[in-house]
Amino acid sequence: MEYVVLNGEIIERYQAKIDVEDRGYQFGDGVYEVIRVYNGIMFTGREHLERLVSSAEKIGMKLGWTIEELESLFNTLIKKNGIGTGIVYMQVTRGTSPRNHAFPPAGVSQTLVAYTRDMQRPMNNLANGVKTILAEDIRWLRCDIKSLNLLGNILAKQKAAEAGCYEAFLHRGETITEGSSSNIFIIKDGTVYTHPANNFILNGITRQTLEKLCKANGVPFVEKEFTTADLLAADEIAIGSTTSEITPAVEVDGQPVGNGEPGPVTRKLQTLFQQEIERQCGTLAVNS
Ligand SMILES: Cc1ncc(COP(=O)(O)O)c(C=O)c1O
């Protein structure tokens, strides 16, 4: 039996029904999060839930549930679904109301949906790295909001998939912003560079965790814009996201990154990241 969260209740998946005029369905009018689960424990759960609250505020929604309520619901859901290594997905929309672009009248309740999924760690990608392409960043100017509207991201990811690649690195003009579903780190002469946390990128929780780990462990970490040329000339490139963790990128548009193998700084970042996972969630099995 699989359970899901619908508006504060945990019910069987097939019983969950959403109205055809839910604003998430019609407009993408809502926000979402994906939280990693290791050993049945949410990794950086607080940080994700705080970002959910903040994304909601940025689109004029005061969340109808507290962080504590959400934490408790998702912990129960993880247990009921028996998730060891996986994810919790959650989204909150502005609710159901007759179609009209302007916000619905006061009193319309938000719709909260959450489900879990078993998902192993991407061990092969973590070990060997992935291929990537460059794609134009055609998204809106509030990429800091984790909004349900993902068309720009989806089109870029599809372009990568059609090229047999894992990720698309987005650029606005010459500036690299982020990946279609990840943040990007380039490494040059031992320093890690990433795009500043402003409206052009989602400030990833993985990115924030990595920044803290670098600062605590003497790895130079600089938030600074860099260009496509800088990316192509990098010694190493790493991709960061909840599901990808710290994945080496070994090729961009068919050209090898550095010597075409994951480099030593990326390996160090992976080690620091895994130690942090184990600190929060307990020892990880070798292959999961
Ligand atoms: C556009 C974008 N940037 C960055 C990230 C990484 O964010 P996080 O580390 O919080 O998963 C994601 C994750 O899905 C994303 O979709």
mmCIF file of C-alpha atoms and ligand atoms in Angstrom:
data_model
loop_
_atom_site.group_PDB
_atom_site.id
_atom_site.type_symbol
_atom_site.label_atom_id
_atom_site.label_comp_id
_atom_site.label_asym_id
_atom_site.label_seq_id
_atom_site.Cartn_x
_atom_site.Cartn_y
_atom_site.Cartn_z
ATOM 1 C CA MET A 1 0.000 0.000 0.000
ATOM 2 C CA GLU A 2 1.341 3.440 -0.928
ATOM 3 C CA TYR A 3 0.335 6.513 1.012
ATOM 4 C CA VAL A 4 0.398 10.197 0.070
ATOM 5 C CA VAL A 5 -0.266 13.472 1.844
ATOM 6 C CA LEU A 6 -3.297 15.453 0.712
ATOM 7 C CA ASN A 7 -4.003 18.657 2.641
ATOM 8 C CA GLY A 8 -2.675 17.595 5.989
ATOM 9 C CA GLU A 9 -3.999 14.022 5.856
ATOM 10 C CA ILE A 10 -2.215 10.816 5.006
ATOM 11 C CA ILE A 11 -4.361 8.698 2.716
ATOM 12 C CA GLU A 12 -3.988 5.862 0.222
ATOM 13 C CA ARG A 13 -2.630 7.080 -3.085
ATOM 14 C CA TYR A 14 -5.627 6.040 -5.206
ATOM 15 C CA GLN A 15 -7.961 7.970 -2.907
ATOM 16 C CA ALA A 16 -6.186 11.287 -3.508
ATOM 17 C CA LYS A 17 -8.187 13.454 -5.926
ATOM 18 C CA ILE A 18 -7.356 16.953 -7.161
ATOM 19 C CA ASP A 19 -9.953 19.199 -8.798
ATOM 20 C CA VAL A 20 -9.512 19.992 -12.516
ATOM 21 C CA GLU A 21 -9.474 23.694 -11.624
ATOM 22 C CA ASP A 22 -6.650 23.407 -9.118
ATOM 23 C CA ARG A 23 -4.392 26.371 -9.869
ATOM 24 C CA GLY A 24 -1.308 24.192 -9.850
ATOM 25 C CA TYR A 25 -2.798 22.163 -12.683
ATOM 26 C CA GLN A 26 -4.075 25.167 -14.639
ATOM 27 C CA PHE A 27 -1.371 27.782 -14.095
ATOM 28 C CA GLY A 28 1.541 26.109 -12.337
ATOM 29 C CA ASP A 29 0.528 28.512 -9.550
ATOM 30 C CA GLY A 30 2.414 26.990 -6.648
ATOM 31 C CA VAL A 31 5.756 25.970 -5.218
ATOM 32 C CA TYR A 32 7.481 22.679 -4.499
ATOM 33 C CA GLU A 33 10.423 20.933 -2.857
ATOM 34 C CA VAL A 34 12.261 17.638 -3.156
ATOM 35 C CA ILE A 35 13.952 16.322 -0.019
ATOM 36 C CA ARG A 36 16.414 13.425 -0.016
ATOM 37 C CA VAL A 37 15.867 10.588 2.416
ATOM 38 C CA TYR A 38 18.784 8.460 3.614
ATOM 39 C CA ASN A 39 18.288 5.672 6.146
ATOM 40 C CA GLY A 40 14.673 6.843 6.489
ATOM 41 C CA ILE A 41 15.795 10.339 7.605
ATOM 42 C CA MET A 42 15.278 13.605 5.702
ATOM 43 C CA PHE A 43 18.613 15.212 4.801
ATOM 44 C CA THR A 44 18.661 19.026 5.268
ATOM 45 C CA GLY A 45 14.899 18.766 5.771
ATOM 46 C CA ARG A 46 14.637 22.033 7.713
ATOM 47 C CA GLU A 47 16.467 24.002 5.047
ATOM 48 C CA HIS A 48 14.155 22.655 2.330
ATOM 49 C CA LEU A 49 11.021 23.437 4.333
ATOM 50 C CA GLU A 50 12.282 26.941 5.088
ATOM 51 C CA ARG A 51 12.850 27.461 1.368
ATOM 52 C CA LEU A 52 9.300 26.192 0.696
ATOM 53 C CA VAL A 53 7.960 28.858 3.071
ATOM 54 C CA SER A 54 10.136 31.493 1.424
ATOM 55 C CA SER A 55 9.197 30.475 -2.170
ATOM 56 C CA ALA A 56 5.529 30.635 -1.127
ATOM 57 C CA GLU A 57 5.995 34.102 0.402
ATOM 58 C CA LYS A 58 7.655 35.323 -2.787
ATOM 59 C CA ILE A 59 4.471 34.490 -4.734
ATOM 60 C CA GLY A 60 2.198 36.033 -2.108
ATOM 61 C CA MET A 61 1.202 32.829 -0.318
ATOM 62 C CA LYS A 62 1.434 32.358 3.425
ATOM 63 C CA LEU A 63 1.727 28.624 3.858
ATOM 64 C CA GLY A 64 -1.285 27.033 5.513
ATOM 65 C CA TRP A 65 0.947 24.595 7.463
ATOM 66 C CA THR A 66 3.831 25.243 9.847
ATOM 67 C CA ILE A 67 7.271 23.782 9.257
ATOM 68 C CA GLU A 68 6.756 21.542 12.299
ATOM 69 C CA GLU A 69 3.442 20.231 10.927
ATOM 70 C CA LEU A 70 5.022 19.496 7.559
ATOM 71 C CA GLU A 71 8.036 17.807 9.149
ATOM 72 C CA SER A 72 5.822 15.567 11.221
ATOM 73 C CA LEU A 73 3.553 14.684 8.246
ATOM 74 C CA PHE A 74 6.498 13.811 6.001
ATOM 75 C CA ASN A 75 8.258 11.772 8.696
ATOM 76 C CA THR A 76 5.073 9.754 9.166
ATOM 77 C CA LEU A 77 4.716 9.337 5.394
ATOM 78 C CA ILE A 78 8.316 8.091 5.066
ATOM 79 C CA LYS A 79 7.695 5.533 7.809
ATOM 80 C CA LYS A 80 4.331 4.374 6.456
ATOM 81 C CA ASN A 81 5.805 3.916 2.964
ATOM 82 C CA GLY A 82 8.906 2.184 4.352
ATOM 83 C CA ILE A 83 11.370 4.517 2.570
ATOM 84 C CA GLY A 84 15.067 3.911 3.314
ATOM 85 C CA THR A 85 16.870 5.673 0.447
ATOM 86 C CA GLY A 86 14.564 7.885 -1.564
ATOM 87 C CA ILE A 87 12.874 11.246 -1.800
ATOM 88 C CA VAL A 88 9.856 13.141 -0.540
ATOM 89 C CA TYR A 89 8.227 15.399 -3.155
ATOM 90 C CA MET A 90 5.811 18.079 -1.980
ATOM 91 C CA GLN A 91 3.928 20.895 -3.645
ATOM 92 C CA VAL A 92 1.557 23.580 -2.452
ATOM 93 C CA THR A 93 -0.740 25.374 -4.877
ATOM 94 C CA ARG A 94 -2.979 28.408 -4.458
ATOM 95 C CA GLY A 95 -5.950 26.037 -4.356
ATOM 96 C CA THR A 96 -9.044 25.383 -6.457
ATOM 97 C CA SER A 97 -11.119 28.233 -7.845
ATOM 98 C CA PRO A 98 -12.964 29.068 -11.132
ATOM 99 C CA ARG A 99 -10.287 29.884 -13.725
ATOM 100 C CA ASN A 100 -9.115 33.473 -13.459
ATOM 101 C CA HIS A 101 -5.530 34.707 -13.589
ATOM 102 C CA ALA A 102 -5.902 36.970 -10.535
ATOM 103 C CA PHE A 103 -5.608 35.329 -7.119
ATOM 104 C CA PRO A 104 -8.742 33.530 -5.855
ATOM 105 C CA PRO A 105 -10.903 35.226 -3.210
ATOM 106 C CA ALA A 106 -9.848 34.999 0.448
ATOM 107 C CA GLY A 107 -10.897 31.745 2.069
ATOM 108 C CA VAL A 108 -9.840 29.439 -0.771
ATOM 109 C CA SER A 109 -7.595 26.775 0.797
ATOM 110 C CA GLN A 110 -4.209 25.885 -0.610
ATOM 111 C CA THR A 111 -3.683 22.352 -1.936
ATOM 112 C CA LEU A 112 -0.822 20.412 -0.382
ATOM 113 C CA VAL A 113 0.284 17.170 -1.987
ATOM 114 C CA ALA A 114 3.268 15.013 -1.047
ATOM 115 C CA TYR A 115 4.468 11.586 -1.988
ATOM 116 C CA THR A 116 7.603 9.504 -1.503
ATOM 117 C CA ARG A 117 9.643 7.483 -3.932
ATOM 118 C CA ASP A 118 12.387 4.914 -3.480
ATOM 119 C CA MET A 119 15.481 6.318 -5.190
ATOM 120 C CA GLN A 120 18.961 4.898 -4.887
ATOM 121 C CA ARG A 121 21.981 7.188 -4.873
ATOM 122 C CA PRO A 122 23.391 7.714 -8.400
ATOM 123 C CA MET A 123 26.527 5.669 -7.667
ATOM 124 C CA ASN A 124 27.614 5.273 -11.286
ATOM 125 C CA ASN A 125 27.367 9.010 -12.042
ATOM 126 C CA LEU A 126 29.053 9.887 -8.753
ATOM 127 C CA ALA A 127 31.986 7.616 -9.600
ATOM 128 C CA ASN A 128 32.407 8.281 -13.325
ATOM 129 C CA GLY A 129 30.867 11.680 -13.996
ATOM 130 C CA VAL A 130 28.326 12.728 -16.622
ATOM 131 C CA LYS A 131 28.171 14.397 -20.028
ATOM 132 C CA THR A 132 26.557 17.798 -20.427
ATOM 133 C CA ILE A 133 25.596 20.356 -23.059
ATOM 134 C CA LEU A 134 25.200 24.126 -23.131
ATOM 135 C CA ALA A 135 21.719 25.586 -23.650
ATOM 136 C CA GLU A 136 20.333 29.096 -23.669
ATOM 137 C CA ASP A 137 18.631 30.127 -20.426
ATOM 138 C CA ILE A 138 15.155 31.143 -21.659
ATOM 139 C CA ARG A 139 13.512 31.166 -18.204
ATOM 140 C CA TRP A 140 11.827 34.054 -16.402
ATOM 141 C CA LEU A 141 13.658 36.452 -14.090
ATOM 142 C CA ARG A 142 12.648 34.898 -10.748
ATOM 143 C CA CYS A 143 14.583 31.649 -10.866
ATOM 144 C CA ASP A 144 15.153 32.056 -7.107
ATOM 145 C CA ILE A 145 11.556 30.862 -6.572
ATOM 146 C CA LYS A 146 11.085 27.087 -6.639
ATOM 147 C CA SER A 147 7.937 27.460 -8.696
ATOM 148 C CA LEU A 148 5.929 24.683 -10.355
ATOM 149 C CA ASN A 149 6.475 26.439 -13.689
ATOM 150 C CA LEU A 150 9.371 24.473 -15.149
ATOM 151 C CA LEU A 151 8.918 24.706 -18.916
ATOM 152 C CA GLY A 152 12.242 26.474 -19.511
ATOM 153 C CA ASN A 153 13.993 23.824 -17.413
ATOM 154 C CA ILE A 154 12.128 20.957 -19.070
ATOM 155 C CA LEU A 155 12.972 22.101 -22.607
ATOM 156 C CA ALA A 156 16.661 22.402 -21.693
ATOM 157 C CA LYS A 157 16.715 18.984 -19.990
ATOM 158 C CA GLN A 158 15.046 17.406 -23.023
ATOM 159 C CA LYS A 159 17.715 18.933 -25.271
ATOM 160 C CA ALA A 160 20.345 17.317 -23.038
ATOM 161 C CA ALA A 161 18.514 13.979 -23.073
ATOM 162 C CA GLU A 162 18.277 14.030 -26.874
ATOM 163 C CA ALA A 163 22.040 14.644 -27.026
ATOM 164 C CA GLY A 164 22.603 11.629 -24.750
ATOM 165 C CA CYS A 165 23.623 13.937 -21.895
ATOM 166 C CA TYR A 166 22.660 14.177 -18.241
ATOM 167 C CA GLU A 167 22.406 17.921 -17.782
ATOM 168 C CA ALA A 168 22.134 21.204 -19.700
ATOM 169 C CA PHE A 169 24.233 24.122 -18.457
ATOM 170 C CA LEU A 170 22.191 27.274 -18.958
ATOM 171 C CA HIS A 171 23.670 30.575 -20.113
ATOM 172 C CA ARG A 172 22.176 34.066 -20.331
ATOM 173 C CA GLY A 173 24.300 35.694 -22.969
ATOM 174 C CA GLU A 174 27.829 34.670 -22.008
ATOM 175 C CA THR A 175 27.063 34.150 -18.312
ATOM 176 C CA ILE A 176 26.520 30.625 -17.022
ATOM 177 C CA THR A 177 23.674 30.631 -14.510
ATOM 178 C CA GLU A 178 22.890 27.054 -13.405
ATOM 179 C CA GLY A 179 21.877 23.642 -14.681
ATOM 180 C CA SER A 180 18.334 22.799 -15.792
ATOM 181 C CA SER A 181 17.816 21.089 -12.416
ATOM 182 C CA SER A 182 21.070 21.743 -10.551
ATOM 183 C CA ASN A 183 23.652 24.325 -9.561
ATOM 184 C CA ILE A 184 27.028 24.413 -11.288
ATOM 185 C CA PHE A 185 30.470 24.699 -9.725
ATOM 186 C CA ILE A 186 33.607 25.227 -11.759
ATOM 187 C CA ILE A 187 37.009 24.611 -10.258
ATOM 188 C CA LYS A 188 40.036 26.576 -11.386
ATOM 189 C CA ASP A 189 43.425 26.451 -9.666
ATOM 190 C CA GLY A 190 41.884 24.872 -6.566
ATOM 191 C CA THR A 191 39.095 27.458 -6.125
ATOM 192 C CA VAL A 192 35.391 26.587 -6.448
ATOM 193 C CA TYR A 193 33.321 29.203 -8.299
ATOM 194 C CA THR A 194 29.531 29.347 -8.521
ATOM 195 C CA HIS A 195 26.951 31.904 -9.683
ATOM 196 C CA PRO A 196 25.907 34.330 -6.888
ATOM 197 C CA ALA A 197 22.584 33.563 -5.185
ATOM 198 C CA ASN A 198 20.335 36.131 -6.865
ATOM 199 C CA ASN A 199 17.200 36.076 -9.019
ATOM 200 C CA PHE A 200 18.944 34.235 -11.879
ATOM 201 C CA ILE A 201 19.391 30.948 -10.004
ATOM 202 C CA LEU A 202 17.725 28.744 -7.446
ATOM 203 C CA ASN A 203 19.859 28.886 -4.324
ATOM 204 C CA GLY A 204 20.168 25.105 -4.010
ATOM 205 C CA ILE A 205 20.226 23.524 -0.586
ATOM 206 C CA THR A 206 23.060 21.334 -1.909
ATOM 207 C CA ARG A 207 24.848 24.545 -2.976
ATOM 208 C CA GLN A 208 24.355 26.099 0.475
ATOM 209 C CA THR A 209 25.522 22.904 2.204
ATOM 210 C CA LEU A 210 28.589 22.746 -0.020
ATOM 211 C CA GLU A 211 29.420 26.385 0.646
ATOM 212 C CA LYS A 212 29.350 25.758 4.416
ATOM 213 C CA LEU A 213 31.454 22.602 4.047
ATOM 214 C CA CYS A 214 34.052 24.372 1.866
ATOM 215 C CA LYS A 215 34.304 27.285 4.302
ATOM 216 C CA ALA A 216 34.670 24.930 7.285
ATOM 217 C CA ASN A 217 37.328 22.846 5.541
ATOM 218 C CA GLY A 218 39.537 25.475 3.948
ATOM 219 C CA VAL A 219 38.416 24.921 0.351
ATOM 220 C CA PRO A 220 38.305 28.351 -1.378
ATOM 221 C CA PHE A 221 34.675 28.995 -2.424
ATOM 222 C CA VAL A 222 33.760 32.111 -4.411
ATOM 223 C CA GLU A 223 30.317 33.294 -5.516
ATOM 224 C CA LYS A 224 31.043 35.069 -8.760
ATOM 225 C CA GLU A 225 29.625 35.106 -12.269
ATOM 226 C CA PHE A 226 31.618 33.159 -14.841
ATOM 227 C CA THR A 227 31.332 32.845 -18.595
ATOM 228 C CA THR A 228 30.914 30.005 -21.040
ATOM 229 C CA ALA A 229 34.618 30.411 -21.887
ATOM 230 C CA ASP A 230 35.536 30.097 -18.165
ATOM 231 C CA LEU A 231 33.419 26.944 -17.964
ATOM 232 C CA LEU A 232 35.109 25.390 -20.982
ATOM 233 C CA ALA A 233 38.550 26.272 -19.557
ATOM 234 C CA ALA A 234 37.786 24.920 -16.050
ATOM 235 C CA ASP A 235 40.026 22.258 -14.487
ATOM 236 C CA GLU A 236 36.950 20.492 -13.116
ATOM 237 C CA ILE A 237 33.174 20.972 -13.097
ATOM 238 C CA ALA A 238 30.701 19.673 -10.522
ATOM 239 C CA ILE A 239 26.906 19.604 -10.542
ATOM 240 C CA GLY A 240 25.001 19.922 -7.262
ATOM 241 C CA SER A 241 21.421 18.962 -6.485
ATOM 242 C CA THR A 242 19.332 17.031 -3.996
ATOM 243 C CA THR A 243 19.095 13.946 -6.192
ATOM 244 C CA SER A 244 22.487 14.263 -7.958
ATOM 245 C CA GLU A 245 24.441 15.173 -4.766
ATOM 246 C CA ILE A 246 27.868 16.300 -6.062
ATOM 247 C CA THR A 247 28.217 14.791 -9.530
ATOM 248 C CA PRO A 248 31.321 15.401 -11.660
ATOM 249 C CA ALA A 249 30.731 16.721 -15.202
ATOM 250 C CA VAL A 250 33.378 15.233 -17.485
ATOM 251 C CA GLU A 251 32.229 16.563 -20.864
ATOM 252 C CA VAL A 252 30.574 19.755 -22.164
ATOM 253 C CA ASP A 253 29.275 19.830 -25.755
ATOM 254 C CA GLY A 254 31.513 16.903 -26.651
ATOM 255 C CA GLN A 255 34.693 18.483 -25.193
ATOM 256 C CA PRO A 256 36.413 16.852 -22.203
ATOM 257 C CA VAL A 257 36.549 18.816 -18.947
ATOM 258 C CA GLY A 258 40.205 18.899 -17.819
ATOM 259 C CA ASN A 259 41.602 15.460 -18.609
ATOM 260 C CA GLY A 260 38.091 14.025 -19.003
ATOM 261 C CA GLU A 261 38.058 12.346 -15.569
ATOM 262 C CA PRO A 262 36.580 13.526 -12.255
ATOM 263 C CA GLY A 263 39.241 15.695 -10.597
ATOM 264 C CA PRO A 264 40.714 15.841 -7.080
ATOM 265 C CA VAL A 265 38.772 18.881 -5.838
ATOM 266 C CA THR A 266 35.470 17.336 -6.945
ATOM 267 C CA ARG A 267 36.448 14.138 -5.134
ATOM 268 C CA LYS A 268 37.151 16.188 -1.999
ATOM 269 C CA LEU A 269 33.741 17.918 -2.285
ATOM 270 C CA GLN A 270 32.055 14.522 -2.678
ATOM 271 C CA THR A 271 33.816 13.206 0.433
ATOM 272 C CA LEU A 272 32.841 16.257 2.506
ATOM 273 C CA PHE A 273 29.260 15.986 1.270
ATOM 274 C CA GLN A 274 28.976 12.291 2.057
ATOM 275 C CA GLN A 275 30.384 12.903 5.545
ATOM 276 C CA GLU A 276 27.676 15.524 6.090
ATOM 277 C CA ILE A 277 24.966 13.094 4.943
ATOM 278 C CA GLU A 278 26.311 10.498 7.370
ATOM 279 C CA ARG A 279 26.500 13.062 10.175
ATOM 280 C CA GLN A 280 22.800 13.871 9.723
ATOM 281 C CA CYS A 281 21.380 10.516 8.615
ATOM 282 C CA GLY A 282 23.796 7.815 9.765
ATOM 283 C CA THR A 283 26.238 5.566 7.919
ATOM 284 C CA LEU A 284 25.446 4.914 4.262
ATOM 285 C CA ALA A 285 25.569 1.421 2.803
ATOM 286 C CA VAL A 286 28.415 1.093 0.278
ATOM 287 C CA ASN A 287 26.209 0.905 -2.791
ATOM 288 C CA SER A 288 23.088 2.854 -1.937
HETATM 289 C C1 LIG B 1 16.894 24.945 -11.416
HETATM 290 C C2 LIG B 1 17.504 24.276 -10.233
HETATM 291 N N1 LIG B 1 18.619 24.780 -9.702
HETATM 292 C C3 LIG B 1 19.222 24.199 -8.635
HETATM 293 C C4 LIG B 1 18.704 23.043 -8.069
HETATM 294 C C5 LIG B 1 19.398 22.416 -6.892
HETATM 295 O O1 LIG B 1 18.669 22.657 -5.733
HETATM 296 P P1 LIG B 1 18.759 21.664 -4.475
HETATM 297 O O2 LIG B 1 20.205 21.507 -4.163
HETATM 298 O O3 LIG B 1 18.029 22.378 -3.408
HETATM 299 O O4 LIG B 1 18.135 20.392 -4.900
HETATM 300 C C6 LIG B 1 17.528 22.493 -8.580
HETATM 301 C C7 LIG B 1 16.968 21.279 -7.967
HETATM 302 O O5 LIG B 1 16.037 20.697 -8.433
HETATM 303 C C8 LIG B 1 16.908 23.118 -9.691
HETATM 304 O O6 LIG B 1 15.778 22.621 -10.213
#
